[in-house]
PDB file of C-alpha atoms and ligand atoms in Angstrom:
ATOM      1  CA  MET P1004       2.092   8.984 -10.147  1.00 65.00           C
ATOM      2  CA  ILE P1005       2.213   5.909  -7.726  1.00 77.00           C
ATOM      3  CA  SER P1006       6.133   5.637  -8.997  1.00 84.00           C
ATOM      4  CA  LEU P1007       7.422   8.333  -6.694  1.00 93.00           C
ATOM      5  CA  GLU P1008      11.226   8.083  -7.756  1.00 96.00           C
ATOM      6  CA  GLY P1009      12.712  11.216  -8.715  1.00 97.00           C
ATOM      7  CA  HIS P1010       9.732  13.115  -7.858  1.00 97.00           C
ATOM      8  CA  ASP P1011       9.801  16.061  -5.260  1.00 98.00           C
ATOM      9  CA  ILE P1012       7.163  16.570  -2.612  1.00 98.00           C
ATOM     10  CA  LEU P1013       5.675  19.935  -2.570  1.00 98.00           C
ATOM     11  CA  SER P1014       1.872  19.595  -1.819  1.00 98.00           C
ATOM     12  CA  ALA P1015      -0.375  17.186  -0.711  1.00 98.00           C
ATOM     13  CA  LYS P1016      -2.500  17.951  -3.835  1.00 98.00           C
ATOM     14  CA  GLN P1017      -0.414  15.913  -5.993  1.00 97.00           C
ATOM     15  CA  PHE P1018      -1.426  12.502  -4.453  1.00 97.00           C
ATOM     16  CA  THR P1019      -4.054  10.349  -5.732  1.00 97.00           C
ATOM     17  CA  ARG P1020      -5.864   8.266  -3.346  1.00 97.00           C
ATOM     18  CA  GLU P1021      -4.210   5.222  -4.834  1.00 96.00           C
ATOM     19  CA  ASP P1022      -0.664   7.000  -4.404  1.00 96.00           C
ATOM     20  CA  LEU P1023      -1.624   7.555  -0.779  1.00 98.00           C
ATOM     21  CA  GLU P1024      -2.441   3.700  -0.228  1.00 97.00           C
ATOM     22  CA  TYR P1025       0.572   2.697  -1.553  1.00 96.00           C
ATOM     23  CA  LEU P1026       2.870   5.044   0.399  1.00 97.00           C
ATOM     24  CA  LEU P1027       1.002   4.138   3.611  1.00 98.00           C
ATOM     25  CA  ASP P1028       1.457   0.413   2.668  1.00 97.00           C
ATOM     26  CA  TRP P1029       5.114   0.888   2.376  1.00 97.00           C
ATOM     27  CA  SER P1030       5.425   2.819   5.383  1.00 98.00           C
ATOM     28  CA  ILE P1031       4.002  -0.544   6.903  1.00 98.00           C
ATOM     29  CA  LYS P1032       5.837  -3.094   5.213  1.00 98.00           C
ATOM     30  CA  ILE P1033       9.292  -1.294   5.890  1.00 98.00           C
ATOM     31  CA  GLU P1034       8.302  -1.399   9.583  1.00 98.00           C
ATOM     32  CA  GLN P1035       7.476  -5.181   9.506  1.00 98.00           C
ATOM     33  CA  ASP P1036      10.732  -5.845   8.245  1.00 96.00           C
ATOM     34  CA  LYS P1037      13.261  -2.956   9.301  1.00 95.00           C
ATOM     35  CA  LYS P1038      16.086  -5.209   8.960  1.00 97.00           C
ATOM     36  CA  LYS P1039      15.551  -5.739   5.287  1.00 97.00           C
ATOM     37  CA  PHE P1040      15.634  -2.099   4.624  1.00 97.00           C
ATOM     38  CA  SER P1041      18.527  -0.838   7.162  1.00 97.00           C
ATOM     39  CA  GLU P1042      21.481  -0.306   4.431  1.00 97.00           C
ATOM     40  CA  CYS P1043      19.073   0.695   1.463  1.00 97.00           C
ATOM     41  CA  MET P1044      20.136   4.049   1.417  1.00 98.00           C
ATOM     42  CA  LYS P1045      23.799   3.219   1.651  1.00 98.00           C
ATOM     43  CA  GLY P1046      26.108   6.034  -0.099  1.00 98.00           C
ATOM     44  CA  LYS P1047      23.184   8.381  -0.161  1.00 98.00           C
ATOM     45  CA  ILE P1048      23.254  11.766   1.272  1.00 98.00           C
ATOM     46  CA  MET P1049      20.202  14.016   2.639  1.00 98.00           C
ATOM     47  CA  GLY P1050      20.424  17.640   3.122  1.00 98.00           C
ATOM     48  CA  THR P1051      18.049  19.316   5.848  1.00 98.00           C
ATOM     49  CA  LEU P1052      17.615  23.098   5.381  1.00 97.00           C
ATOM     50  CA  PHE P1053      15.613  24.280   7.906  1.00 97.00           C
ATOM     51  CA  TYR P1054      15.349  28.228   7.758  1.00 96.00           C
ATOM     52  CA  GLU P1055      12.387  27.946  10.434  1.00 94.00           C
ATOM     53  CA  PRO P1056      12.456  26.116  14.087  1.00 93.00           C
ATOM     54  CA  SER P1057      11.501  22.333  13.982  1.00 93.00           C
ATOM     55  CA  THR P1058      11.809  19.023  16.419  1.00 95.00           C
ATOM     56  CA  ARG P1059       9.880  16.280  14.892  1.00 97.00           C
ATOM     57  CA  THR P1060      10.157  17.212  11.332  1.00 97.00           C
ATOM     58  CA  ARG P1061      13.814  17.474  11.202  1.00 97.00           C
ATOM     59  CA  LEU P1062      14.966  14.615  13.427  1.00 98.00           C
ATOM     60  CA  SER P1063      12.395  12.336  12.009  1.00 98.00           C
ATOM     61  CA  PHE P1064      13.496  12.839   8.511  1.00 98.00           C
ATOM     62  CA  GLU P1065      17.315  12.541   9.960  1.00 98.00           C
ATOM     63  CA  SER P1066      16.317   9.671  11.757  1.00 98.00           C
ATOM     64  CA  ALA P1067      14.699   7.635   9.196  1.00 98.00           C
ATOM     65  CA  MET P1068      17.466   8.538   6.574  1.00 98.00           C
ATOM     66  CA  LEU P1069      20.110   7.096   9.444  1.00 98.00           C
ATOM     67  CA  ARG P1070      18.066   4.220   9.937  1.00 98.00           C
ATOM     68  CA  LEU P1071      17.897   3.224   6.088  1.00 98.00           C
ATOM     69  CA  GLY P1072      22.016   3.218   6.259  1.00 98.00           C
ATOM     70  CA  GLY P1073      22.048   7.038   4.479  1.00 98.00           C
ATOM     71  CA  SER P1074      23.914   9.936   5.834  1.00 98.00           C
ATOM     72  CA  VAL P1075      22.725  13.315   6.413  1.00 98.00           C
ATOM     73  CA  THR P1076      23.863  17.022   6.104  1.00 98.00           C
ATOM     74  CA  GLY P1077      22.340  20.197   6.331  1.00 96.00           C
ATOM     75  CA  PHE P1078      21.616  23.086   8.794  1.00 95.00           C
ATOM     76  CA  SER P1079      18.662  23.538  11.620  1.00 95.00           C
ATOM     77  CA  SER P1080      19.016  27.445  11.430  1.00 91.00           C
ATOM     78  CA  ALA P1081      19.238  29.909   8.609  1.00 85.00           C
ATOM     79  CA  THR P1082      21.440  31.946  11.046  1.00 86.00           C
ATOM     80  CA  VAL P1083      24.264  29.765  10.798  1.00 79.00           C
ATOM     81  CA  SER P1084      24.200  29.340   7.101  1.00 81.00           C
ATOM     82  CA  SER P1085      25.132  32.056   4.184  1.00 82.00           C
ATOM     83  CA  VAL P1086      21.453  33.093   4.193  1.00 81.00           C
ATOM     84  CA  LYS P1087      22.678  35.270   7.328  1.00 81.00           C
ATOM     85  CA  LYS P1088      25.142  36.947   4.844  1.00 84.00           C
ATOM     86  CA  GLY P1089      22.282  37.527   2.405  1.00 86.00           C
ATOM     87  CA  GLU P1090      22.401  34.442   0.159  1.00 90.00           C
ATOM     88  CA  THR P1091      18.879  33.894  -1.907  1.00 94.00           C
ATOM     89  CA  LEU P1092      17.121  30.517  -1.762  1.00 95.00           C
ATOM     90  CA  ALA P1093      18.223  29.763  -5.566  1.00 96.00           C
ATOM     91  CA  ASP P1094      21.780  30.096  -4.754  1.00 96.00           C
ATOM     92  CA  THR P1095      21.821  27.967  -1.716  1.00 96.00           C
ATOM     93  CA  ILE P1096      19.524  25.133  -3.422  1.00 97.00           C
ATOM     94  CA  ARG P1097      21.678  25.224  -6.588  1.00 97.00           C
ATOM     95  CA  THR P1098      24.738  24.616  -4.328  1.00 97.00           C
ATOM     96  CA  VAL P1099      23.346  21.970  -1.942  1.00 97.00           C
ATOM     97  CA  ALA P1100      21.948  20.166  -4.755  1.00 98.00           C
ATOM     98  CA  ASN P1101      25.526  19.109  -5.648  1.00 98.00           C
ATOM     99  CA  TYR P1102      26.359  17.730  -2.160  1.00 98.00           C
ATOM    100  CA  THR P1103      23.224  15.806  -1.575  1.00 98.00           C
ATOM    101  CA  ASP P1104      20.629  13.303  -3.663  1.00 98.00           C
ATOM    102  CA  LEU P1105      17.653  14.872  -1.612  1.00 98.00           C
ATOM    103  CA  ILE P1106      16.878  18.107  -0.072  1.00 98.00           C
ATOM    104  CA  VAL P1107      14.362  18.695   2.882  1.00 98.00           C
ATOM    105  CA  LEU P1108      13.653  22.334   2.816  1.00 98.00           C
ATOM    106  CA  ARG P1109      11.657  23.906   5.691  1.00 98.00           C
ATOM    107  CA  HIS P1110      11.263  27.975   5.109  1.00 97.00           C
ATOM    108  CA  ASN P1111       8.888  30.835   6.225  1.00 95.00           C
ATOM    109  CA  ASN P1112       7.679  31.506   2.765  1.00 95.00           C
ATOM    110  CA  ASP P1113       4.460  29.673   1.469  1.00 95.00           C
ATOM    111  CA  GLY P1114       6.226  29.292  -2.029  1.00 96.00           C
ATOM    112  CA  ALA P1115       9.801  28.486  -0.873  1.00 96.00           C
ATOM    113  CA  ALA P1116       9.605  24.633  -2.015  1.00 97.00           C
ATOM    114  CA  LYS P1117       7.822  25.009  -5.376  1.00 97.00           C
ATOM    115  CA  HIS P1118      10.638  28.028  -5.749  1.00 97.00           C
ATOM    116  CA  ALA P1119      13.597  25.849  -4.496  1.00 98.00           C
ATOM    117  CA  ALA P1120      12.739  22.834  -6.799  1.00 98.00           C
ATOM    118  CA  THR P1121      12.898  24.948  -9.843  1.00 98.00           C
ATOM    119  CA  PHE P1122      16.727  25.243  -8.948  1.00 98.00           C
ATOM    120  CA  SER P1123      17.528  22.062  -7.858  1.00 98.00           C
ATOM    121  CA  ASP P1124      18.894  18.864  -9.747  1.00 96.00           C
ATOM    122  CA  VAL P1125      17.795  16.478  -7.032  1.00 98.00           C
ATOM    123  CA  PRO P1126      14.123  16.120  -5.704  1.00 98.00           C
ATOM    124  CA  VAL P1127      12.859  18.442  -2.961  1.00 98.00           C
ATOM    125  CA  ILE P1128      11.010  17.786  -0.130  1.00 98.00           C
ATOM    126  CA  ASN P1129       8.408  20.622   1.306  1.00 98.00           C
ATOM    127  CA  ALA P1130       8.882  20.284   5.495  1.00 98.00           C
ATOM    128  CA  GLY P1131       6.489  23.269   5.981  1.00 98.00           C
ATOM    129  CA  SER P1132       6.481  26.108   4.053  1.00 97.00           C
ATOM    130  CA  GLY P1133       5.116  29.076   5.730  1.00 97.00           C
ATOM    131  CA  SER P1134       1.292  29.301   6.569  1.00 97.00           C
ATOM    132  CA  GLY P1135       0.853  27.241   3.065  1.00 98.00           C
ATOM    133  CA  GLU P1136       1.273  23.543   3.172  1.00 98.00           C
ATOM    134  CA  HIS P1137       3.208  20.825   5.139  1.00 98.00           C
ATOM    135  CA  PRO P1138       2.445  17.677   3.180  1.00 98.00           C
ATOM    136  CA  THR P1139       4.539  14.824   4.522  1.00 98.00           C
ATOM    137  CA  GLN P1140       3.060  15.831   8.119  1.00 98.00           C
ATOM    138  CA  SER P1141      -0.482  15.147   6.564  1.00 98.00           C
ATOM    139  CA  LEU P1142       1.058  12.110   5.037  1.00 98.00           C
ATOM    140  CA  LEU P1143       2.180  10.569   8.745  1.00 98.00           C
ATOM    141  CA  ASP P1144      -1.225  12.166  10.098  1.00 98.00           C
ATOM    142  CA  LEU P1145      -3.329  10.133   7.309  1.00 98.00           C
ATOM    143  CA  LEU P1146      -1.207   7.002   8.088  1.00 98.00           C
ATOM    144  CA  THR P1147      -2.089   7.318  11.903  1.00 98.00           C
ATOM    145  CA  ILE P1148      -5.606   7.644  11.564  1.00 98.00           C
ATOM    146  CA  ARG P1149      -5.942   4.839   9.158  1.00 98.00           C
ATOM    147  CA  GLN P1150      -3.787   2.676  11.736  1.00 98.00           C
ATOM    148  CA  GLU P1151      -5.387   3.725  14.830  1.00 98.00           C
ATOM    149  CA  CYS P1152      -8.915   3.725  13.622  1.00 98.00           C
ATOM    150  CA  GLY P1153      -8.654   1.044  11.170  1.00 98.00           C
ATOM    151  CA  LYS P1154      -9.953   2.767   8.032  1.00 98.00           C
ATOM    152  CA  VAL P1155     -10.325   6.404   6.997  1.00 98.00           C
ATOM    153  CA  ASP P1156     -13.713   6.475   4.848  1.00 98.00           C
ATOM    154  CA  GLY P1157     -16.700   7.081   7.107  1.00 98.00           C
ATOM    155  CA  LEU P1158     -14.913   9.173   9.983  1.00 98.00           C
ATOM    156  CA  ASN P1159     -16.145  12.011  11.809  1.00 98.00           C
ATOM    157  CA  ILE P1160     -12.653  14.248  11.728  1.00 98.00           C
ATOM    158  CA  GLY P1161     -12.370  17.660  13.481  1.00 98.00           C
ATOM    159  CA  LEU P1162      -9.691  20.029  13.093  1.00 98.00           C
ATOM    160  CA  ILE P1163      -9.455  22.179  15.437  1.00 98.00           C
ATOM    161  CA  GLY P1164      -7.789  25.602  16.122  1.00 98.00           C
ATOM    162  CA  ASP P1165      -5.705  27.889  13.649  1.00 98.00           C
ATOM    163  CA  LEU P1166      -7.336  26.691  10.376  1.00 98.00           C
ATOM    164  CA  LYS P1167      -6.179  30.232   9.000  1.00 98.00           C
ATOM    165  CA  PHE P1168      -2.521  29.894   9.520  1.00 97.00           C
ATOM    166  CA  GLY P1169      -1.985  26.036  10.133  1.00 98.00           C
ATOM    167  CA  ARG P1170      -0.019  24.316   7.369  1.00 98.00           C
ATOM    168  CA  THR P1171      -0.800  20.991   8.740  1.00 98.00           C
ATOM    169  CA  VAL P1172      -4.619  21.530   8.423  1.00 98.00           C
ATOM    170  CA  HIS P1173      -4.159  22.568   5.017  1.00 98.00           C
ATOM    171  CA  SER P1174      -2.558  19.723   3.972  1.00 98.00           C
ATOM    172  CA  LEU P1175      -4.212  17.129   6.042  1.00 98.00           C
ATOM    173  CA  THR P1176      -7.736  18.644   4.293  1.00 98.00           C
ATOM    174  CA  TYR P1177      -6.282  18.316   1.298  1.00 98.00           C
ATOM    175  CA  LEU P1178      -5.204  15.010   1.260  1.00 98.00           C
ATOM    176  CA  LEU P1179      -8.682  14.010   3.266  1.00 98.00           C
ATOM    177  CA  ALA P1180     -10.268  15.410  -0.204  1.00 98.00           C
ATOM    178  CA  ASN P1181      -9.689  11.740  -1.544  1.00 98.00           C
ATOM    179  CA  TYR P1182     -11.749   9.958   1.047  1.00 98.00           C
ATOM    180  CA  ASP P1183     -15.675  10.122   1.967  1.00 98.00           C
ATOM    181  CA  VAL P1184     -15.482  11.540   5.459  1.00 98.00           C
ATOM    182  CA  ASN P1185     -17.358  14.024   7.552  1.00 98.00           C
ATOM    183  CA  LEU P1186     -14.930  16.875   8.159  1.00 98.00           C
ATOM    184  CA  PHE P1187     -15.639  19.165  11.171  1.00 98.00           C
ATOM    185  CA  LEU P1188     -13.754  22.367  10.899  1.00 98.00           C
ATOM    186  CA  ILE P1189     -13.624  24.063  14.002  1.00 98.00           C
ATOM    187  CA  SER P1190     -11.878  27.695  14.717  1.00 98.00           C
ATOM    188  CA  PRO P1191     -12.731  31.016  15.599  1.00 97.00           C
ATOM    189  CA  HIS P1192     -14.243  32.934  12.715  1.00 96.00           C
ATOM    190  CA  SER P1193     -11.044  34.692  12.329  1.00 95.00           C
ATOM    191  CA  LEU P1194      -9.068  31.787  12.138  1.00 97.00           C
ATOM    192  CA  LYS P1195     -11.534  29.914   9.642  1.00 97.00           C
ATOM    193  CA  MET P1196      -9.864  27.614   6.885  1.00 98.00           C
ATOM    194  CA  GLN P1197      -8.704  29.467   3.763  1.00 96.00           C
ATOM    195  CA  ASN P1198     -10.785  29.642   0.744  1.00 97.00           C
ATOM    196  CA  ARG P1199      -8.366  28.001  -1.644  1.00 97.00           C
ATOM    197  CA  VAL P1200      -8.323  24.979   0.431  1.00 98.00           C
ATOM    198  CA  MET P1201     -12.534  24.886   0.679  1.00 98.00           C
ATOM    199  CA  ASP P1202     -12.492  25.383  -3.352  1.00 98.00           C
ATOM    200  CA  TYR P1203     -10.384  22.421  -3.561  1.00 98.00           C
ATOM    201  CA  VAL P1204     -12.097  19.983  -1.099  1.00 98.00           C
ATOM    202  CA  GLN P1205     -15.363  21.163  -2.241  1.00 97.00           C
ATOM    203  CA  GLY P1206     -14.532  20.771  -5.794  1.00 97.00           C
ATOM    204  CA  MET P1207     -13.120  16.906  -5.309  1.00 97.00           C
ATOM    205  CA  GLY P1208     -16.463  16.330  -3.928  1.00 97.00           C
ATOM    206  CA  ASN P1209     -16.183  13.519  -1.549  1.00 98.00           C
ATOM    207  CA  VAL P1210     -15.995  14.869   2.015  1.00 98.00           C
ATOM    208  CA  LYS P1211     -18.919  16.715   3.603  1.00 98.00           C
ATOM    209  CA  ILE P1212     -17.705  19.701   5.365  1.00 98.00           C
ATOM    210  CA  THR P1213     -19.172  21.599   8.425  1.00 98.00           C
ATOM    211  CA  GLU P1214     -17.832  24.583   9.739  1.00 98.00           C
ATOM    212  CA  THR P1215     -18.416  25.634  13.282  1.00 98.00           C
ATOM    213  CA  THR P1216     -16.972  27.885  15.997  1.00 98.00           C
ATOM    214  CA  GLU P1217     -18.480  25.199  18.861  1.00 97.00           C
ATOM    215  CA  PHE P1218     -15.632  23.140  19.885  1.00 97.00           C
ATOM    216  CA  LEU P1219     -17.311  21.513  22.974  1.00 96.00           C
ATOM    217  CA  LYS P1220     -20.672  21.053  21.485  1.00 97.00           C
ATOM    218  CA  THR P1221     -18.985  19.177  18.157  1.00 98.00           C
ATOM    219  CA  LEU P1222     -16.736  17.154  20.360  1.00 98.00           C
ATOM    220  CA  PRO P1223     -19.003  14.078  21.085  1.00 98.00           C
ATOM    221  CA  ASN P1224     -19.541  13.530  17.280  1.00 98.00           C
ATOM    222  CA  LEU P1225     -15.682  12.700  16.395  1.00 98.00           C
ATOM    223  CA  ASP P1226     -13.807   9.722  16.051  1.00 98.00           C
ATOM    224  CA  VAL P1227     -10.351  12.141  15.239  1.00 98.00           C
ATOM    225  CA  ILE P1228      -9.810  15.366  17.177  1.00 98.00           C
ATOM    226  CA  TYR P1229      -6.806  16.781  15.686  1.00 98.00           C
ATOM    227  CA  MET P1230      -5.911  19.915  17.723  1.00 98.00           C
ATOM    228  CA  THR P1231      -3.638  22.758  16.704  1.00 98.00           C
ATOM    229  CA  ARG P1232      -1.196  25.634  17.867  1.00 97.00           C
ATOM    230  CA  ILE P1233      -2.740  28.962  17.590  1.00 96.00           C
ATOM    231  CA  GLN P1234       0.357  29.970  15.165  1.00 95.00           C
ATOM    232  CA  LYS P1235       1.845  33.026  17.012  1.00 95.00           C
ATOM    233  CA  GLU P1236       4.693  33.489  14.376  1.00 93.00           C
ATOM    234  CA  ARG P1237       2.045  34.156  11.666  1.00 95.00           C
ATOM    235  CA  PHE P1238       0.053  36.938  13.192  1.00 95.00           C
ATOM    236  CA  PRO P1239       0.786  40.540  11.797  1.00 92.00           C
ATOM    237  CA  ASP P1240      -0.677  42.087  15.191  1.00 92.00           C
ATOM    238  CA  PRO P1241       0.313  40.786  18.492  1.00 92.00           C
ATOM    239  CA  GLU P1242      -2.930  42.144  19.801  1.00 93.00           C
ATOM    240  CA  GLU P1243      -4.972  39.714  17.354  1.00 91.00           C
ATOM    241  CA  TYR P1244      -3.030  36.869  18.578  1.00 94.00           C
ATOM    242  CA  GLU P1245      -3.508  37.577  22.276  1.00 93.00           C
ATOM    243  CA  SER P1246      -7.428  37.565  21.756  1.00 91.00           C
ATOM    244  CA  VAL P1247      -7.652  34.292  20.437  1.00 93.00           C
ATOM    245  CA  LYS P1248      -4.419  32.216  21.624  1.00 93.00           C
ATOM    246  CA  ASP P1249      -6.303  30.069  24.500  1.00 89.00           C
ATOM    247  CA  VAL P1250      -9.441  29.856  22.610  1.00 91.00           C
ATOM    248  CA  PHE P1251      -9.695  26.182  22.609  1.00 95.00           C
ATOM    249  CA  LYS P1252      -8.480  23.933  25.468  1.00 95.00           C
ATOM    250  CA  PHE P1253      -8.779  20.183  25.790  1.00 97.00           C
ATOM    251  CA  GLU P1254      -8.657  19.324  29.505  1.00 97.00           C
ATOM    252  CA  LYS P1255      -9.421  16.341  31.419  1.00 97.00           C
ATOM    253  CA  LYS P1256     -13.180  17.235  32.256  1.00 97.00           C
ATOM    254  CA  HIS P1257     -14.027  17.155  28.494  1.00 98.00           C
ATOM    255  CA  LEU P1258     -12.625  13.417  28.133  1.00 98.00           C
ATOM    256  CA  SER P1259     -15.951  11.976  29.581  1.00 97.00           C
ATOM    257  CA  SER P1260     -17.417  13.384  26.266  1.00 97.00           C
ATOM    258  CA  LEU P1261     -15.471  11.757  23.900  1.00 98.00           C
ATOM    259  CA  LYS P1262     -16.629   8.609  21.804  1.00 98.00           C
ATOM    260  CA  SER P1263     -15.222   5.396  23.559  1.00 98.00           C
ATOM    261  CA  ASN P1264     -12.647   5.195  20.221  1.00 98.00           C
ATOM    262  CA  ALA P1265     -12.038   8.546  19.817  1.00 98.00           C
ATOM    263  CA  LYS P1266      -8.385   9.268  19.194  1.00 98.00           C
ATOM    264  CA  ILE P1267      -6.924  12.741  19.677  1.00 98.00           C
ATOM    265  CA  MET P1268      -4.099  13.692  17.589  1.00 98.00           C
ATOM    266  CA  HIS P1269      -1.844  16.905  17.296  1.00 98.00           C
ATOM    267  CA  PRO P1270       1.115  17.709  14.991  1.00 98.00           C
ATOM    268  CA  LEU P1271       2.813  19.118  17.929  1.00 98.00           C
ATOM    269  CA  PRO P1272       4.221  20.964  19.530  1.00 97.00           C
ATOM    270  CA  ARG P1273       1.351  22.070  21.570  1.00 97.00           C
ATOM    271  CA  VAL P1274       1.097  25.145  23.982  1.00 94.00           C
ATOM    272  CA  ASN P1275      -2.008  25.126  26.040  1.00 92.00           C
ATOM    273  CA  GLU P1276      -4.631  23.521  23.649  1.00 96.00           C
ATOM    274  CA  ILE P1277      -4.065  20.047  25.110  1.00 98.00           C
ATOM    275  CA  SER P1278      -3.661  19.608  28.904  1.00 98.00           C
ATOM    276  CA  PRO P1279      -0.902  17.389  30.310  1.00 98.00           C
ATOM    277  CA  GLU P1280      -3.230  15.447  32.173  1.00 98.00           C
ATOM    278  CA  ILE P1281      -4.713  14.136  28.864  1.00 97.00           C
ATOM    279  CA  ASP P1282      -1.557  12.314  27.943  1.00 98.00           C
ATOM    280  CA  ASP P1283      -2.028   9.084  29.532  1.00 97.00           C
ATOM    281  CA  SER P1284      -5.584   8.698  28.377  1.00 98.00           C
ATOM    282  CA  SER P1285      -5.870   6.167  25.942  1.00 98.00           C
ATOM    283  CA  HIS P1286      -7.572   8.433  23.488  1.00 98.00           C
ATOM    284  CA  ALA P1287      -4.210  10.501  23.375  1.00 98.00           C
ATOM    285  CA  ILE P1288      -2.114   9.411  20.489  1.00 98.00           C
ATOM    286  CA  TYR P1289       0.103  12.489  19.554  1.00 98.00           C
ATOM    287  CA  PHE P1290       3.312  10.918  20.505  1.00 98.00           C
ATOM    288  CA  LYS P1291       2.170   7.489  18.867  1.00 98.00           C
ATOM    289  CA  GLN P1292       1.897  10.008  15.759  1.00 98.00           C
ATOM    290  CA  THR P1293       5.257  10.881  15.979  1.00 98.00           C
ATOM    291  CA  TYR P1294       6.671   7.485  15.471  1.00 98.00           C
ATOM    292  CA  TYR P1295       4.029   7.073  12.731  1.00 98.00           C
ATOM    293  CA  GLY P1296       6.262  10.200  11.187  1.00 98.00           C
ATOM    294  CA  LEU P1297       9.401   7.938  11.460  1.00 98.00           C
ATOM    295  CA  MET P1298       7.728   5.344   9.665  1.00 98.00           C
ATOM    296  CA  MET P1299       5.890   7.437   6.831  1.00 98.00           C
ATOM    297  CA  ARG P1300       9.539   9.515   6.119  1.00 98.00           C
ATOM    298  CA  LYS P1301      11.462   6.076   5.744  1.00 98.00           C
ATOM    299  CA  ALA P1302       9.044   5.019   2.831  1.00 98.00           C
ATOM    300  CA  ILE P1303       8.845   8.784   1.272  1.00 98.00           C
ATOM    301  CA  ILE P1304      12.729   8.560   1.265  1.00 98.00           C
ATOM    302  CA  GLY P1305      13.078   5.175  -0.055  1.00 98.00           C
ATOM    303  CA  LEU P1306      10.441   5.717  -2.614  1.00 97.00           C
ATOM    304  CA  ILE P1307      11.935   9.114  -3.854  1.00 97.00           C
ATOM    305  CA  MET P1308      15.313   7.792  -4.170  1.00 97.00           C
ATOM    306  CA  GLY P1309      13.882   4.702  -6.030  1.00 96.00           C
ATOM    307  CA  VAL P1310      15.575   1.852  -3.634  1.00 94.00           C
ATOM    308  CA  ILE P1311      12.162   0.951  -2.993  1.00 89.00           C
ATOM    309  CA  LYS P1312       9.647  -0.477  -5.188  1.00 82.00           C
TER     310      LYS P1312
HETATM  311  C1  NCD F2774       3.837  21.873  12.873  1.00 63.67           C
HETATM  312  C2  NCD F2774       4.307  22.912  11.997  1.00 63.67           C
HETATM  313  O1  NCD F2774       5.499  23.122  11.688  1.00 63.67           O
HETATM  314  O2  NCD F2774       3.599  23.385  10.874  1.00 63.67           O
HETATM  315  N1  NCD F2774       4.655  21.352  13.466  1.00 63.67           N
HETATM  316  C3  NCD F2774       5.304  19.873  12.852  1.00 63.67           C
HETATM  317  O3  NCD F2774       5.973  19.989  11.633  1.00 63.67           O
HETATM  318  N2  NCD F2774       5.291  18.771  13.637  1.00 63.67           N
HETATM  319  C4  NCD F2774       2.832  22.411  13.747  1.00 63.67           C
HETATM  320  C5  NCD F2774       3.195  23.805  14.381  1.00 63.67           C
HETATM  321  O4  NCD F2774       4.119  24.291  14.310  1.00 63.67           O
HETATM  322  O5  NCD F2774       2.113  23.973  15.359  1.00 63.67           O
END
């Protein structure tokens, strides 16, 4: 692919390793020369259509667009749009495509972004689709890993928590499938990584995978500890959620078992899975990760709109 101009971003599977390096490098170049890019989106409008709650994804996309000199419109809850009156996603997309140059969509259905793209005359970015994927989160996660660990190949990376419903870990696993990493998938048995994701990674043949329920025993091996929230809103049965909600908690006492350079990441929001006592530790990089989100989303917007090449 390499040139993203005019493309949708629907799945992390769409990127080759070369594409990923290109996107990561552009995120850094824009950051190093902020002023040069501060007007490059002038006259362009981005629509953010968020049918599900969001803080970081929506605001970092909007901030990225504004910092590139563009404008933003949209809604942050389906309840304030005509969705409330029963409008279909297809009709909303057909309409908003007339008003904007780029659409960023978050939706509760797994296939929503793909569906939306078929009705849109402008590029669509999947900003989280149900328990399916969240490709731009995984791009910023990859950027964070590369910048903070100095490399991706050779790392021991642990994805921890809700690997069944968590869309960020699905997309991150698809991206990591391009690298020679050791991936530790740590979850309760009932929340293990979905087969379709496992099949894809195994098919790519680069990653060594270990599936385990042992959080504390695995911690000392890890270079990256990627914690996730148990996705309460996706559980059909509230009792089932109650039984796993606090299954893995990273507490202060666990810091001593980490490798000296280990990094703790989290897509956020966190609930109980990381104690706030950890926040000041040099291992904790989850707030820094949110800044990498702004950097990555500037690159994504600029490349899709063809103003950066
Ligand atoms: C995640 C999401 O919405 O999937 N958050 C995010 O985009 N940073 C993770 C979550 O909600 O647990």
